[in-house]
Tab-separated table of C-alpha atoms in Angstrom:
chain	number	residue	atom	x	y	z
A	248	UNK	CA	46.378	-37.221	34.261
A	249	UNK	CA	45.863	-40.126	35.717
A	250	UNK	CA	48.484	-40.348	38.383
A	251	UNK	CA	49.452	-36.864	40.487
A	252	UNK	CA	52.072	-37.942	42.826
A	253	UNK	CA	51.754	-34.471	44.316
A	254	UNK	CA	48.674	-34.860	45.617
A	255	UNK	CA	48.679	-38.956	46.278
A	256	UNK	CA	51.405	-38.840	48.275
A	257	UNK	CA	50.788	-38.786	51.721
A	258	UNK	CA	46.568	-38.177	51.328
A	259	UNK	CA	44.620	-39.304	54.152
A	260	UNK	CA	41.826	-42.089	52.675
A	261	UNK	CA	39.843	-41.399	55.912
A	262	UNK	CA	38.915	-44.023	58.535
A	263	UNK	CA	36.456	-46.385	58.497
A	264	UNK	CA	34.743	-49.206	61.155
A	265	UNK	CA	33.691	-52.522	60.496
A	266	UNK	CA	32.870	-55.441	62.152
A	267	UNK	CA	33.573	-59.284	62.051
A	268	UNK	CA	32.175	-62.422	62.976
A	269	UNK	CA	33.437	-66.333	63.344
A	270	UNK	CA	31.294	-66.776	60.276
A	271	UNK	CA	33.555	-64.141	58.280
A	272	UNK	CA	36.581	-66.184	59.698
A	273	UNK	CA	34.818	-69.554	58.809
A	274	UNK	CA	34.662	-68.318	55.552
A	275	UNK	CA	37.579	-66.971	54.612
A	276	UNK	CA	39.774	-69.835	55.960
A	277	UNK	CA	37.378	-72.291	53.811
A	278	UNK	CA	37.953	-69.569	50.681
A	279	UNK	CA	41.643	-71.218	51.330
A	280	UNK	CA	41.059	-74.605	51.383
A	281	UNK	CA	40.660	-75.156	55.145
A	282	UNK	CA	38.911	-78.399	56.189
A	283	UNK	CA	40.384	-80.437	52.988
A	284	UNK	CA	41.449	-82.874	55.703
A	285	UNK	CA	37.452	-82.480	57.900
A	286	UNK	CA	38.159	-84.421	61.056
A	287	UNK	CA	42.030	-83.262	61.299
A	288	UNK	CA	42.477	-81.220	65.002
A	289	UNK	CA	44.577	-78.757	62.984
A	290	UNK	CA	42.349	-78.173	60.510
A	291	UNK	CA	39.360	-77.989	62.739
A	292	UNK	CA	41.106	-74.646	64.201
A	293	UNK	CA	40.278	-72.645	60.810
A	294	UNK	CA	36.973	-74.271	60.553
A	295	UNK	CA	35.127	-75.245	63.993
A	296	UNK	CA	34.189	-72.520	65.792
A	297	UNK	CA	34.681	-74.347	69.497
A	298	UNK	CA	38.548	-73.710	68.736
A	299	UNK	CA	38.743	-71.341	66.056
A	300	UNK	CA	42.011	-68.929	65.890
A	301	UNK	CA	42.736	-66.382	62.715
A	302	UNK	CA	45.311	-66.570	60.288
A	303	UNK	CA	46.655	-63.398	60.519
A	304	UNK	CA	46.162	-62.681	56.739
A	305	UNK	CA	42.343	-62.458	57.583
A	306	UNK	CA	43.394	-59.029	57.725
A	307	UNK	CA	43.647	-58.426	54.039
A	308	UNK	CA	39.621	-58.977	54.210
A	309	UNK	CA	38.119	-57.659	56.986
A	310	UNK	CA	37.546	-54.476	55.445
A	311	UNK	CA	35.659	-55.153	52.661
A	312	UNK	CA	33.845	-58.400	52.624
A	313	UNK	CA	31.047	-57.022	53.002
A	314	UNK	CA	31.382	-55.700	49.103
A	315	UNK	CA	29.071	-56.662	46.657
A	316	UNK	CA	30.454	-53.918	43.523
A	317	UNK	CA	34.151	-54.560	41.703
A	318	UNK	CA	36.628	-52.319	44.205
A	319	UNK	CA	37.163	-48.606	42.181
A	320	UNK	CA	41.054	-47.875	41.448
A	321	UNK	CA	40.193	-43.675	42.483
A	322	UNK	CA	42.149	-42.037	45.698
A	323	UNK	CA	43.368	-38.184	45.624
A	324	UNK	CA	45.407	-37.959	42.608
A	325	UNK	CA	45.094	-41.655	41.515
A	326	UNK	CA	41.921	-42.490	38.662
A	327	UNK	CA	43.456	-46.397	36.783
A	328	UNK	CA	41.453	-48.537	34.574
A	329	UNK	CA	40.482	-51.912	36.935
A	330	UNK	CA	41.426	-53.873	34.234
A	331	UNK	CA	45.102	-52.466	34.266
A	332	UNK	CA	45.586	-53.329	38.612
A	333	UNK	CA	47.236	-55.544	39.770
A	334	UNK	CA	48.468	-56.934	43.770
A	335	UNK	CA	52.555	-56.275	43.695
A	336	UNK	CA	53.378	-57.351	47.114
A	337	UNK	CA	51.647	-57.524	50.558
A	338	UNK	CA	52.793	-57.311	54.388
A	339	UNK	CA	50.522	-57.603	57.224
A	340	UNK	CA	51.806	-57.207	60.961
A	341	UNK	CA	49.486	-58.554	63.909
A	342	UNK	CA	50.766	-56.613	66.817
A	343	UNK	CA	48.176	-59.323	68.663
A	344	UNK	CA	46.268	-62.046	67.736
A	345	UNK	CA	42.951	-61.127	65.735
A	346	UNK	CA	40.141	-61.849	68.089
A	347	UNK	CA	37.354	-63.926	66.609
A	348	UNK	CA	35.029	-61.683	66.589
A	349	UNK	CA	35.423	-57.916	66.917
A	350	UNK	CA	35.366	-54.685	65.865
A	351	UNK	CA	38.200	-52.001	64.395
A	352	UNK	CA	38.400	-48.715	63.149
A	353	UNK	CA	40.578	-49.091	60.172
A	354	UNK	CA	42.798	-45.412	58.889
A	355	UNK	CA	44.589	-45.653	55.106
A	356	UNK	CA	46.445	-43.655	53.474
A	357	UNK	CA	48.698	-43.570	50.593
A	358	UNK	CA	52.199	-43.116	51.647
A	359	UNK	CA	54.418	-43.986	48.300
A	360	UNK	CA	53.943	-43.770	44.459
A	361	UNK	CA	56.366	-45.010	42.566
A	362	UNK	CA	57.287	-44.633	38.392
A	363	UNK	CA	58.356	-48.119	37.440
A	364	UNK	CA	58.390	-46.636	34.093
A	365	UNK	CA	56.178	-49.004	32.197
A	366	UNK	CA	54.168	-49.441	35.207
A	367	UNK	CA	53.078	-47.411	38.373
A	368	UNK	CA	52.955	-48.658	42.022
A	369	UNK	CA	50.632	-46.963	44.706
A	370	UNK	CA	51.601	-48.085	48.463
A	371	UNK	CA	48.779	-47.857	50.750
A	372	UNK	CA	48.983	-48.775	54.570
A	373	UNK	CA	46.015	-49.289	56.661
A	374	UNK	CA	46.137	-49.669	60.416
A	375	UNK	CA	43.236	-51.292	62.640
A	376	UNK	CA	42.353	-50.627	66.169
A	377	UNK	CA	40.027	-52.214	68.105
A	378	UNK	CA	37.134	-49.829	70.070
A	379	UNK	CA	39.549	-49.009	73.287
A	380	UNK	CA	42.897	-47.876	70.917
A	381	UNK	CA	44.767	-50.670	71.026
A	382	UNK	CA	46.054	-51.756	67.608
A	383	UNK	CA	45.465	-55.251	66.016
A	384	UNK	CA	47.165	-55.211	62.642
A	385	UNK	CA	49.281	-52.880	60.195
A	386	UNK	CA	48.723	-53.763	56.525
A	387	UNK	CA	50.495	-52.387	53.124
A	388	UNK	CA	49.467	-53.037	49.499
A	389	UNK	CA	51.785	-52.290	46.560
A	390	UNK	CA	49.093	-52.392	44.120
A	391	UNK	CA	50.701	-52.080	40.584
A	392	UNK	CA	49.064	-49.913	37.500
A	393	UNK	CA	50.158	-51.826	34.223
A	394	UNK	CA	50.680	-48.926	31.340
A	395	UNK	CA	50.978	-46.025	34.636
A	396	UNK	CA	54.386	-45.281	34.731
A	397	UNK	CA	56.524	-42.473	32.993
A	398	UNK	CA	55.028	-39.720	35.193
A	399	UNK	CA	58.342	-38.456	36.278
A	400	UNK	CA	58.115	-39.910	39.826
A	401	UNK	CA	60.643	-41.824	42.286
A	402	UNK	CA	61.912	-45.489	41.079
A	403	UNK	CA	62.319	-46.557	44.640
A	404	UNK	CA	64.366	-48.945	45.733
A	405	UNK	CA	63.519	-53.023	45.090
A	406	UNK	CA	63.082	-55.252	48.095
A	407	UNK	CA	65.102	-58.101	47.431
A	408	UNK	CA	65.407	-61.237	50.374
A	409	UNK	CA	67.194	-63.926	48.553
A	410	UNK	CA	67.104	-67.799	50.093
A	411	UNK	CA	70.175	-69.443	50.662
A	412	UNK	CA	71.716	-71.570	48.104
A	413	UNK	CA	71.050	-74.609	50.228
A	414	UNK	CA	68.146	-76.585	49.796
A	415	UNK	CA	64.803	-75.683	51.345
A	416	UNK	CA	64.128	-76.858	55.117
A	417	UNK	CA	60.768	-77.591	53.993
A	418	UNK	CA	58.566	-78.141	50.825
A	419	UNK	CA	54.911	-78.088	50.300
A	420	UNK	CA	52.563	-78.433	47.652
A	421	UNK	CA	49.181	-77.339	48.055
A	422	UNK	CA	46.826	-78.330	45.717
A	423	UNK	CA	43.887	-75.310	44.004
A	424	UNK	CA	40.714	-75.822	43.768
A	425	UNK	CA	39.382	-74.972	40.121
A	426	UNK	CA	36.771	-73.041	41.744
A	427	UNK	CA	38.576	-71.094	44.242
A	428	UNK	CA	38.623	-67.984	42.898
A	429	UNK	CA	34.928	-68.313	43.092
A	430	UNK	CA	35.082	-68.699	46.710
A	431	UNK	CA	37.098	-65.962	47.524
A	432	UNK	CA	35.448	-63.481	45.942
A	433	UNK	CA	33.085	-63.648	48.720
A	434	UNK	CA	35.070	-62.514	51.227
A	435	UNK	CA	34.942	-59.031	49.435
A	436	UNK	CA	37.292	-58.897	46.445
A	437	UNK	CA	34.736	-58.541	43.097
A	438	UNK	CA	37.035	-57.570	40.211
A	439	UNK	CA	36.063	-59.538	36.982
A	440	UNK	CA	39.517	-60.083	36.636
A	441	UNK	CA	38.815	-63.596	38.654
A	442	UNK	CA	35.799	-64.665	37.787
A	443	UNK	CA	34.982	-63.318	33.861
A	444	UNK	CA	36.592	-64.252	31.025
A	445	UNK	CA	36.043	-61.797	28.376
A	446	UNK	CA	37.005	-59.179	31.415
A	447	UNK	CA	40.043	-61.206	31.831
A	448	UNK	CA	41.050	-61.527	27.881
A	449	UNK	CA	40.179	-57.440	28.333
A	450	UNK	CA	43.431	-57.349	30.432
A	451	UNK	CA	45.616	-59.679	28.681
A	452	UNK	CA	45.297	-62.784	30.155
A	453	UNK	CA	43.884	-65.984	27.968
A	454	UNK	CA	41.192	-66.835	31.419
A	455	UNK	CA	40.596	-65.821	34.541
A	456	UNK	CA	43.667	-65.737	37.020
A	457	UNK	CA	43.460	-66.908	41.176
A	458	UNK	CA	43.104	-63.513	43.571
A	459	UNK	CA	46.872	-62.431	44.464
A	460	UNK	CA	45.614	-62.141	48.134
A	461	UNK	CA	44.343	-65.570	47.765
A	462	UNK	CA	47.911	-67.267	47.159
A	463	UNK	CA	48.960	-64.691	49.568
A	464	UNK	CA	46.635	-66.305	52.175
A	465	UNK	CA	47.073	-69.624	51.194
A	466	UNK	CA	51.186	-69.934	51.389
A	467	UNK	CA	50.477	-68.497	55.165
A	468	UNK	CA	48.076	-71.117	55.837
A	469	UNK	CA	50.399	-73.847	54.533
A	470	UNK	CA	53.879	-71.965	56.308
A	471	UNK	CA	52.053	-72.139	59.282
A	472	UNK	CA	50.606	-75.598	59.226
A	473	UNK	CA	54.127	-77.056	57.796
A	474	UNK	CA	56.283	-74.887	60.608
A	475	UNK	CA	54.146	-73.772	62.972
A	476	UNK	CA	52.265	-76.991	63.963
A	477	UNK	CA	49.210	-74.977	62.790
A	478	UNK	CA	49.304	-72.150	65.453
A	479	UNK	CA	48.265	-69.266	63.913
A	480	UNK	CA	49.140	-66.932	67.181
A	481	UNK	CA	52.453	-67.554	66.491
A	482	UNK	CA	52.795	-65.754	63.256
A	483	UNK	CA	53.873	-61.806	63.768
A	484	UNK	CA	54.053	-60.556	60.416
A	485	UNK	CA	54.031	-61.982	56.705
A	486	UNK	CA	55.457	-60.303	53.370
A	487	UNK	CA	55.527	-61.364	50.216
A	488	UNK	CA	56.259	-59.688	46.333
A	489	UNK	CA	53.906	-60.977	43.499
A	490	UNK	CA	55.840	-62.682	40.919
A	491	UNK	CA	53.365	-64.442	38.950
A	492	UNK	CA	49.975	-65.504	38.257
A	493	UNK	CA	47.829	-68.678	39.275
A	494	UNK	CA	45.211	-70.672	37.837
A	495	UNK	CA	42.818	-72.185	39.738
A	496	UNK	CA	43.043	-75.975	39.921
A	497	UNK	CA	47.104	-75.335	39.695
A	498	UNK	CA	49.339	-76.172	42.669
A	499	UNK	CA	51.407	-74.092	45.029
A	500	UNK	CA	54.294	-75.157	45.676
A	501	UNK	CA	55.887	-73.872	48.159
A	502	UNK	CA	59.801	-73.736	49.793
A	503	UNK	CA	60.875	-72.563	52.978
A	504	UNK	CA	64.350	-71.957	54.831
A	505	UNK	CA	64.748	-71.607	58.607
A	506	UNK	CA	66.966	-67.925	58.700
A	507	UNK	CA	67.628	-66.682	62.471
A	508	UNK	CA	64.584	-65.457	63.803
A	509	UNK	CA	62.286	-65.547	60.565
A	510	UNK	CA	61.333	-67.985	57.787
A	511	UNK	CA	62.290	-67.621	53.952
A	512	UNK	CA	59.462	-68.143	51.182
A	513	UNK	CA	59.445	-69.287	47.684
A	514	UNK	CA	56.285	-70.501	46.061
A	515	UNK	CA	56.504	-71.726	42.400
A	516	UNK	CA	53.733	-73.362	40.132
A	517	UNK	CA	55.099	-76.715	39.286
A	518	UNK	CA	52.793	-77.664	36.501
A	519	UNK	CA	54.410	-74.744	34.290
A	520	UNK	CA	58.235	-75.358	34.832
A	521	UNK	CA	58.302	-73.947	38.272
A	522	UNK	CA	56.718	-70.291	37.289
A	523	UNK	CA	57.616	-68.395	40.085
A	524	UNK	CA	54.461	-66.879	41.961
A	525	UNK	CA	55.675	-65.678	45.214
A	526	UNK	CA	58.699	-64.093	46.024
A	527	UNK	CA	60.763	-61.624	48.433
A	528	UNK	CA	58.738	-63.771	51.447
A	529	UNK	CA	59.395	-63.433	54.743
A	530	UNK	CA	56.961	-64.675	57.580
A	531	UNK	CA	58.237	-63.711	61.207
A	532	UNK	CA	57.044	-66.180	64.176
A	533	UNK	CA	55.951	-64.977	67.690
C-alpha cells in the first residue's frame, strides 16, 4: 500500500544539520529574479553581500541545496511515484531574522495525512535551530499525491482566507524568466518535473511547469518589495495554497489587501485569463 496513515502519522523523519553561506542566499534570491533592476538600493539587499538580508522563504531551501539527485517521495508509511507530487500549500514562520550565514539543526516529521479522495496530502513540518537552541524558522509542506487518495483516511478541514470584495490595495506583475526553472533547481529542488519534458508529458502536463516553491518565493519577494519598502526583517510568517501551475516566461500577477495586522494574497497568471496560481495567502509583517 502505498499510503499507511497508521504509521505516517506522527513519525519522526529524524534531524539533520546543515549549513549556509551569503553565496547560498546570493543565489537563491537571483533564482527569483533579484537584481532585474542591478544598481537599485533595494535590490542590491538580495544581491550585494555588503547589505544583504534573507527573504524569509530562503527557508524552503536551506535544507537541501546542496542536492544533486531528484528528492525521493518515501517516509514511514508513505512510498508515491515523483511523477504523481505535487507542492499544495506552504507556510514558513521566522521567529527571527535568518542570519546570513549560519548553521541549524533542522527536525521533520509528518504530522497529518489526509484522503482527498482522488488525491492524498502528506503535511510535514520542519523546525530549525541554530547551534545554541534558539529557533530560526518553522516550516510546513502540504505536498499533494495525485491518484493517492481513497485510503479511508481524514478529509480535513479546507483553509479558506477570502479577500474582500473591494479592490486590491496593491497590484503587481512580475515578469518570469523562461529559464527560471533552470535556475532554481540549483538551490536543491531536482525533480524532472521542471526541467524535462518527456518527464513532464509523463505526469500530464504538455511541458515543463515553474517550481511551486519558486512562485512561492517570488510573490514574497514582490509583497515585500511592493509593501514592505523591501525589508525583508519585517516579514513574520508567509502562507499560501497552490492553485495552479506556471510557465516560465509567464507573469505573476499579483493582488494584495491591507486586513488588520496581516496582508491578503492573490496571484493570477494574466496571459491565460487570470488562471489562478496562488491562493489562501496570508503574509504577516513584524
Amino acid at each position: 500500500m502505498p499510503i499507511d496513515p497508521d504509521i505516517a502519522v506522527g513519525a519522526d523523519l529524524g534531524e539533520s544539520t546543515i549549513s549556509w553561506t551569503a553565496d547560498d542566499v546570493l543565489l537563491y534570491h537571483l533564482a527569483l529574479g533579484a537584481g532585474a533592476e542591478p544598481t537599485d538600493e533595494r535590490e542590491l539587499r538580495y544581491t550585494y553581500e555588503n547589505d544583504l538580508r534573507v527573504l524569509p522563504t530562503f527557508a524552503t531551501v536551506a535544507p537541501r541545496r546542496r542536492t544533486f539527485e531528484p528528492p525521493a517521495v518515501t517516509f514511514p508509511g508513505i512510498e508515491v511515484d515523483l511523477a504523481r507530487m505535487l507542492y499544495g500549500a506552504e507556510s514558513v514562520e521566522v521567529h527571527r531574522p535568518i542570519p546570513t550565514e549560519g548553521e541549524a539543526v533542522c527536525r521533520a516529521r509528518i504530522t497529518d495525512v489526509l484522503d482527498k479522495g482522488t488525491a492524498a496530502v502528506i503535511v510535514r513540518e520542519t523546525e530549525a535551530a541554530d547551534p545554541a537552541g534558539t529557533v530560526l524558522w518553522t516550516s510546513r509542506s502540504a505536498l499533494f499525491a495525485r491518484g493517492e487518495g481513497g485510503f479511508g483516511g481524514p478529509r480535513g478541514r479546507t483553509r479558506r482566507v477570502s479577500p474582500p470584495d473591494t479592490g486590491p490595495d496593491v497590484v503587481v506583475d512580475t515578469p518570469t524568466l523562461p529559464q527560471q526553472a533552470l535556475l532554481y533547481r540549483l538551490c536543491g529542488d531536482r525533480n524532472p518535473l521542471h526541467v524535462d519534458p518527456a518527464f513532464a508529458r509523463s505526469a500530464g502536463f504538455d511541458a515543463p511547469i515553474l517550481h511551486g516553491l519558486a512562485t512561492y518565493g517570488l510573490v514574497a519577494k514582490a509583497v515585500t518589495d511592493a509593501v514592505l519598502d523591501a525589508d525583508v526583517t519585517r516579514v513574520r510568517a508567509w502562507s499560501a495554497t497552490f492553485a495552479g501551475v506556471v510557465r516560465p516566461g509567464e507573469t505573476l500577477r499579483t493582488r494584495v489587501w491591507r486586513d488588520d495586522d496581516r496582508l491578503l494574497v492573490t496571484t493570477t497568471v494574466p496571459e491565460r485569463a487570470e488562471a489562478p496560481v496562488l491562493a489562501d495567502a496570508v503574509l504577516y509583517p513584524r
